[in-house]
Structures are given as structure tokens and as C-alpha cells.
Amino acid sequence: MKKIYLLLTIAFTFSSCGVYNFTGTGKIDADTFQVNFFQNNAQLIEPGIDRTFTLALQDLIQNQTNLNLVKNSGDLTYEGEIVDYRISPMTATANQQASQNRLNIRVNVRFTNRKKETDDFEKSFEFYYDYPATTQLTGAILTTALDEIFTRITQDIFNESLAKW
């Protein structure tokens, strides 16, 4: 009788609805990925953000999966462009001056899965960073803004393409 309980306990312990890992992805039917350069096509150009974004997306996928980064012919391909980089006033003071500005960035992404074409998509991802209007968007403030925006956008891209959330 104890053997039956032991077998049932083992069976229930090791059975599950699917294969998952700690990053929230299911089983990924791919071995390699590539991230093509995301050109900055926004009207307002901030030098270097195209490279920063491309590297941020590569790093996120490498850190959260066991996929290998390749330069071409990847099983998964991420490509697109930065289509909007905009600074706009958000709140005003009693003197009709801006007290807070918002940096908004939108990236258009084309995702291709060579092993499962039904996963392919083209979609825009967007996020923002608010900062005091009395502050110039340069140096450490710009770095912080880009880090926050790109962290959110790359995570959204990851979730859409691999985590299926």
C-alpha cells in the first residue's frame, strides 16, 4: 500500500501541463536568433539610440533564453525601426509653463519564426519617461530615460514573441 502512495506522489509531483522555465517562456522550438539593426527613422534624431536599442534587445533574449545569437539565418529574426522619438509637455504650472515633460519612444518590430510561421507578427511597441521640465534631457537623465523605456519595450517584445502573454 505504501508503494502505491509513493508511486502516486511521484507521478503527481513530476507531471505538469507543459514545459516552463523561470522566464515564463514555454518550450521554444528554436536554437538561434538574430536581431537586425533597428534604424532610427524618427523625425527627431537622438544619436546612438538605434545601437543602444538593438543591443538591449539582444541582451534580453540572450539572458532570458538559451538561444544562440547569430548574425544571419537565425531561427527567430527580430527587425524593425525606431519610428517615433518625441518630447512633449505633460503638465503645466499656473503660469502656463510646462512643469513636466515626457519622452515617448515607439519601435516597429517585425518578428519571424522560421520554424513556426503562425508566430510571425509586425507590431509597434511604445513606452515613455516623465521628467521635470526644468531638467535638460542629456547625460545621466537621458541614460536613465532610455534604460527605463528600452527595458519596458524589449520586455514587451520578448513577451509577445516568446512568452505568449
PDB file of C-alpha atoms in Angstrom:
ATOM      1  CA  MET A   1       0.000   0.000   0.000  1.00  0.00           C
ATOM      2  CA  LYS A   2       2.898   2.351   0.797  1.00  0.00           C
ATOM      3  CA  LYS A   3       4.342   1.676  -2.659  1.00  0.00           C
ATOM      4  CA  ILE A   4       1.108   2.802  -4.316  1.00  0.00           C
ATOM      5  CA  TYR A   5       1.108   6.058  -2.337  1.00  0.00           C
ATOM      6  CA  LEU A   6       4.751   6.594  -3.166  1.00  0.00           C
ATOM      7  CA  LEU A   7       4.148   5.978  -6.886  1.00  0.00           C
ATOM      8  CA  LEU A   8       1.126   8.306  -6.936  1.00  0.00           C
ATOM      9  CA  THR A   9       3.081  11.013  -5.118  1.00  0.00           C
ATOM     10  CA  ILE A  10       5.944  10.746  -7.595  1.00  0.00           C
ATOM     11  CA  ALA A  11       3.582  10.736 -10.559  1.00  0.00           C
ATOM     12  CA  PHE A  12       1.764  13.883  -9.407  1.00  0.00           C
ATOM     13  CA  THR A  13       4.978  15.626  -8.447  1.00  0.00           C
ATOM     14  CA  PHE A  14       6.611  15.237 -11.845  1.00  0.00           C
ATOM     15  CA  SER A  15       3.562  15.671 -14.060  1.00  0.00           C
ATOM     16  CA  SER A  16       2.607  19.093 -15.355  1.00  0.00           C
ATOM     17  CA  CYS A  17       0.645  20.837 -18.064  1.00  0.00           C
ATOM     18  CA  GLY A  18       3.713  21.713 -20.111  1.00  0.00           C
ATOM     19  CA  VAL A  19       7.336  22.699 -20.100  1.00  0.00           C
ATOM     20  CA  TYR A  20       8.076  26.054 -18.473  1.00  0.00           C
ATOM     21  CA  ASN A  21      11.115  27.835 -17.199  1.00  0.00           C
ATOM     22  CA  PHE A  22      11.677  30.725 -14.807  1.00  0.00           C
ATOM     23  CA  THR A  23      11.448  33.385 -17.516  1.00  0.00           C
ATOM     24  CA  GLY A  24       7.856  32.490 -18.359  1.00  0.00           C
ATOM     25  CA  THR A  25       8.523  31.010 -21.755  1.00  0.00           C
ATOM     26  CA  GLY A  26       7.220  27.657 -22.759  1.00  0.00           C
ATOM     27  CA  LYS A  27       9.285  25.276 -24.828  1.00  0.00           C
ATOM     28  CA  ILE A  28      10.993  27.303 -27.557  1.00  0.00           C
ATOM     29  CA  ASP A  29      11.288  25.345 -30.794  1.00  0.00           C
ATOM     30  CA  ALA A  30      14.371  27.217 -31.989  1.00  0.00           C
ATOM     31  CA  ASP A  31      18.112  27.148 -31.461  1.00  0.00           C
ATOM     32  CA  THR A  32      19.228  30.529 -32.788  1.00  0.00           C
ATOM     33  CA  PHE A  33      18.043  34.123 -33.056  1.00  0.00           C
ATOM     34  CA  GLN A  34      19.188  37.253 -34.791  1.00  0.00           C
ATOM     35  CA  VAL A  35      18.449  40.894 -34.073  1.00  0.00           C
ATOM     36  CA  ASN A  36      18.949  43.091 -37.102  1.00  0.00           C
ATOM     37  CA  PHE A  37      19.957  46.734 -36.608  1.00  0.00           C
ATOM     38  CA  PHE A  38      16.955  48.894 -35.652  1.00  0.00           C
ATOM     39  CA  GLN A  39      17.416  52.060 -37.741  1.00  0.00           C
ATOM     40  CA  ASN A  40      16.263  55.338 -36.179  1.00  0.00           C
ATOM     41  CA  ASN A  41      13.639  56.697 -38.597  1.00  0.00           C
ATOM     42  CA  ALA A  42      12.042  59.128 -36.132  1.00  0.00           C
ATOM     43  CA  GLN A  43      11.732  62.792 -37.117  1.00  0.00           C
ATOM     44  CA  LEU A  44      13.686  63.847 -34.031  1.00  0.00           C
ATOM     45  CA  ILE A  45      17.044  62.063 -34.115  1.00  0.00           C
ATOM     46  CA  GLU A  46      18.934  61.198 -30.936  1.00  0.00           C
ATOM     47  CA  PRO A  47      22.325  59.805 -31.965  1.00  0.00           C
ATOM     48  CA  GLY A  48      23.131  56.292 -30.797  1.00  0.00           C
ATOM     49  CA  ILE A  49      19.709  55.152 -29.624  1.00  0.00           C
ATOM     50  CA  ASP A  50      19.391  52.762 -32.573  1.00  0.00           C
ATOM     51  CA  ARG A  51      22.504  50.868 -31.480  1.00  0.00           C
ATOM     52  CA  THR A  52      21.518  51.038 -27.793  1.00  0.00           C
ATOM     53  CA  PHE A  53      18.087  49.572 -28.527  1.00  0.00           C
ATOM     54  CA  THR A  54      19.443  46.810 -30.781  1.00  0.00           C
ATOM     55  CA  LEU A  55      21.939  45.735 -28.107  1.00  0.00           C
ATOM     56  CA  ALA A  56      19.301  45.906 -25.349  1.00  0.00           C
ATOM     57  CA  LEU A  57      17.024  43.523 -27.279  1.00  0.00           C
ATOM     58  CA  GLN A  58      19.909  41.130 -27.989  1.00  0.00           C
ATOM     59  CA  ASP A  59      20.969  41.142 -24.340  1.00  0.00           C
ATOM     60  CA  LEU A  60      17.463  40.489 -23.027  1.00  0.00           C
ATOM     61  CA  ILE A  61      16.911  37.475 -25.284  1.00  0.00           C
ATOM     62  CA  GLN A  62      20.363  36.068 -24.507  1.00  0.00           C
ATOM     63  CA  ASN A  63      19.829  36.497 -20.755  1.00  0.00           C
ATOM     64  CA  GLN A  64      16.331  35.002 -20.652  1.00  0.00           C
ATOM     65  CA  THR A  65      16.699  32.083 -23.073  1.00  0.00           C
ATOM     66  CA  ASN A  66      19.291  29.513 -24.086  1.00  0.00           C
ATOM     67  CA  LEU A  67      19.114  30.624 -27.736  1.00  0.00           C
ATOM     68  CA  ASN A  68      22.352  31.390 -29.566  1.00  0.00           C
ATOM     69  CA  LEU A  69      22.795  34.795 -31.200  1.00  0.00           C
ATOM     70  CA  VAL A  70      23.761  34.612 -34.890  1.00  0.00           C
ATOM     71  CA  LYS A  71      24.399  37.310 -37.495  1.00  0.00           C
ATOM     72  CA  ASN A  72      22.100  35.818 -40.162  1.00  0.00           C
ATOM     73  CA  SER A  73      19.764  32.904 -40.873  1.00  0.00           C
ATOM     74  CA  GLY A  74      18.514  32.696 -37.291  1.00  0.00           C
ATOM     75  CA  ASP A  75      15.511  30.548 -36.463  1.00  0.00           C
ATOM     76  CA  LEU A  76      13.989  33.679 -34.924  1.00  0.00           C
ATOM     77  CA  THR A  77      14.516  37.091 -36.506  1.00  0.00           C
ATOM     78  CA  TYR A  78      13.790  40.482 -34.951  1.00  0.00           C
ATOM     79  CA  GLU A  79      13.938  43.512 -37.225  1.00  0.00           C
ATOM     80  CA  GLY A  80      12.340  46.903 -37.475  1.00  0.00           C
ATOM     81  CA  GLU A  81      12.926  50.561 -36.835  1.00  0.00           C
ATOM     82  CA  ILE A  82      12.510  53.288 -34.249  1.00  0.00           C
ATOM     83  CA  VAL A  83       9.604  55.253 -35.680  1.00  0.00           C
ATOM     84  CA  ASP A  84       8.961  57.885 -33.024  1.00  0.00           C
ATOM     85  CA  TYR A  85      11.146  59.806 -30.576  1.00  0.00           C
ATOM     86  CA  ARG A  86       9.112  62.663 -29.158  1.00  0.00           C
ATOM     87  CA  ILE A  87       9.338  65.068 -26.238  1.00  0.00           C
ATOM     88  CA  SER A  88       6.104  66.737 -25.205  1.00  0.00           C
ATOM     89  CA  PRO A  89       4.913  68.828 -22.247  1.00  0.00           C
ATOM     90  CA  MET A  90       2.666  66.892 -19.849  1.00  0.00           C
ATOM     91  CA  THR A  91       1.579  69.181 -17.013  1.00  0.00           C
ATOM     92  CA  ALA A  92       1.515  72.949 -16.717  1.00  0.00           C
ATOM     93  CA  THR A  93       2.001  75.390 -13.866  1.00  0.00           C
ATOM     94  CA  ALA A  94      -0.313  78.291 -13.061  1.00  0.00           C
ATOM     95  CA  ASN A  95       1.904  80.436 -15.320  1.00  0.00           C
ATOM     96  CA  GLN A  96       1.116  78.188 -18.306  1.00  0.00           C
ATOM     97  CA  GLN A  97       4.639  76.771 -18.321  1.00  0.00           C
ATOM     98  CA  ALA A  98       5.395  73.090 -18.524  1.00  0.00           C
ATOM     99  CA  SER A  99       6.290  71.531 -15.184  1.00  0.00           C
ATOM    100  CA  GLN A 100       6.837  68.049 -16.567  1.00  0.00           C
ATOM    101  CA  ASN A 101       7.898  66.697 -19.953  1.00  0.00           C
ATOM    102  CA  ARG A 102       7.512  63.221 -21.412  1.00  0.00           C
ATOM    103  CA  LEU A 103       9.933  61.387 -23.684  1.00  0.00           C
ATOM    104  CA  ASN A 104       8.000  58.862 -25.755  1.00  0.00           C
ATOM    105  CA  ILE A 105       9.636  56.243 -27.994  1.00  0.00           C
ATOM    106  CA  ARG A 106       7.839  53.883 -30.385  1.00  0.00           C
ATOM    107  CA  VAL A 107       9.506  50.951 -32.136  1.00  0.00           C
ATOM    108  CA  ASN A 108       8.032  48.975 -35.020  1.00  0.00           C
ATOM    109  CA  VAL A 109       9.029  45.294 -34.841  1.00  0.00           C
ATOM    110  CA  ARG A 110       8.794  42.502 -37.396  1.00  0.00           C
ATOM    111  CA  PHE A 111       9.246  39.078 -35.801  1.00  0.00           C
ATOM    112  CA  THR A 112       9.791  35.981 -37.931  1.00  0.00           C
ATOM    113  CA  ASN A 113       9.878  32.419 -36.638  1.00  0.00           C
ATOM    114  CA  ARG A 114      11.247  30.168 -39.379  1.00  0.00           C
ATOM    115  CA  LYS A 115      10.078  27.042 -37.568  1.00  0.00           C
ATOM    116  CA  LYS A 116       6.536  28.217 -36.793  1.00  0.00           C
ATOM    117  CA  GLU A 117       5.247  30.851 -39.206  1.00  0.00           C
ATOM    118  CA  THR A 118       1.984  31.296 -37.286  1.00  0.00           C
ATOM    119  CA  ASP A 119       4.045  33.124 -34.621  1.00  0.00           C
ATOM    120  CA  ASP A 120       5.177  35.829 -37.093  1.00  0.00           C
ATOM    121  CA  PHE A 121       3.971  39.367 -36.403  1.00  0.00           C
ATOM    122  CA  GLU A 122       4.538  43.034 -37.130  1.00  0.00           C
ATOM    123  CA  LYS A 123       3.627  45.330 -34.282  1.00  0.00           C
ATOM    124  CA  SER A 124       4.542  48.653 -32.660  1.00  0.00           C
ATOM    125  CA  PHE A 125       5.754  48.848 -29.063  1.00  0.00           C
ATOM    126  CA  GLU A 126       5.859  52.104 -27.150  1.00  0.00           C
ATOM    127  CA  PHE A 127       6.776  53.453 -23.729  1.00  0.00           C
ATOM    128  CA  TYR A 128       7.619  56.794 -22.076  1.00  0.00           C
ATOM    129  CA  TYR A 129       9.640  58.501 -19.369  1.00  0.00           C
ATOM    130  CA  ASP A 130       8.470  61.611 -17.475  1.00  0.00           C
ATOM    131  CA  TYR A 131      10.987  64.151 -16.170  1.00  0.00           C
ATOM    132  CA  PRO A 132      10.887  67.701 -14.767  1.00  0.00           C
ATOM    133  CA  ALA A 133      10.631  70.415 -17.412  1.00  0.00           C
ATOM    134  CA  THR A 134      13.394  72.340 -15.669  1.00  0.00           C
ATOM    135  CA  THR A 135      15.817  69.469 -16.453  1.00  0.00           C
ATOM    136  CA  GLN A 136      17.650  69.064 -19.730  1.00  0.00           C
ATOM    137  CA  LEU A 137      17.286  65.613 -21.295  1.00  0.00           C
ATOM    138  CA  THR A 138      21.027  64.960 -21.501  1.00  0.00           C
ATOM    139  CA  GLY A 139      23.702  62.910 -19.771  1.00  0.00           C
ATOM    140  CA  ALA A 140      22.551  60.787 -16.847  1.00  0.00           C
ATOM    141  CA  ILE A 141      18.893  61.824 -17.227  1.00  0.00           C
ATOM    142  CA  LEU A 142      18.830  60.675 -20.857  1.00  0.00           C
ATOM    143  CA  THR A 143      20.624  57.428 -19.970  1.00  0.00           C
ATOM    144  CA  THR A 144      18.093  56.714 -17.212  1.00  0.00           C
ATOM    145  CA  ALA A 145      15.182  57.536 -19.533  1.00  0.00           C
ATOM    146  CA  LEU A 146      16.470  55.287 -22.319  1.00  0.00           C
ATOM    147  CA  ASP A 147      17.196  52.439 -19.886  1.00  0.00           C
ATOM    148  CA  GLU A 148      13.669  52.563 -18.489  1.00  0.00           C
ATOM    149  CA  ILE A 149      11.978  52.882 -21.874  1.00  0.00           C
ATOM    150  CA  PHE A 150      14.079  50.213 -23.580  1.00  0.00           C
ATOM    151  CA  THR A 151      13.717  47.803 -20.645  1.00  0.00           C
ATOM    152  CA  ARG A 152       9.939  48.014 -20.927  1.00  0.00           C
ATOM    153  CA  ILE A 153       9.799  47.845 -24.738  1.00  0.00           C
ATOM    154  CA  THR A 154      12.242  44.926 -25.024  1.00  0.00           C
ATOM    155  CA  GLN A 155      10.357  43.006 -22.320  1.00  0.00           C
ATOM    156  CA  ASP A 156       7.079  43.609 -24.179  1.00  0.00           C
ATOM    157  CA  ILE A 157       8.688  42.341 -27.405  1.00  0.00           C
ATOM    158  CA  PHE A 158      10.028  39.279 -25.577  1.00  0.00           C
ATOM    159  CA  ASN A 159       6.607  38.550 -24.062  1.00  0.00           C
ATOM    160  CA  GLU A 160       4.862  38.918 -27.417  1.00  0.00           C
ATOM    161  CA  SER A 161       7.316  36.738 -29.335  1.00  0.00           C
ATOM    162  CA  LEU A 162       8.392  34.087 -26.834  1.00  0.00           C
ATOM    163  CA  ALA A 163       6.363  34.187 -23.619  1.00  0.00           C
ATOM    164  CA  LYS A 164       2.975  34.483 -25.374  1.00  0.00           C
ATOM    165  CA  TRP A 165       1.498  36.576 -22.559  1.00  0.00           C
TER     166      TRP A 165
END
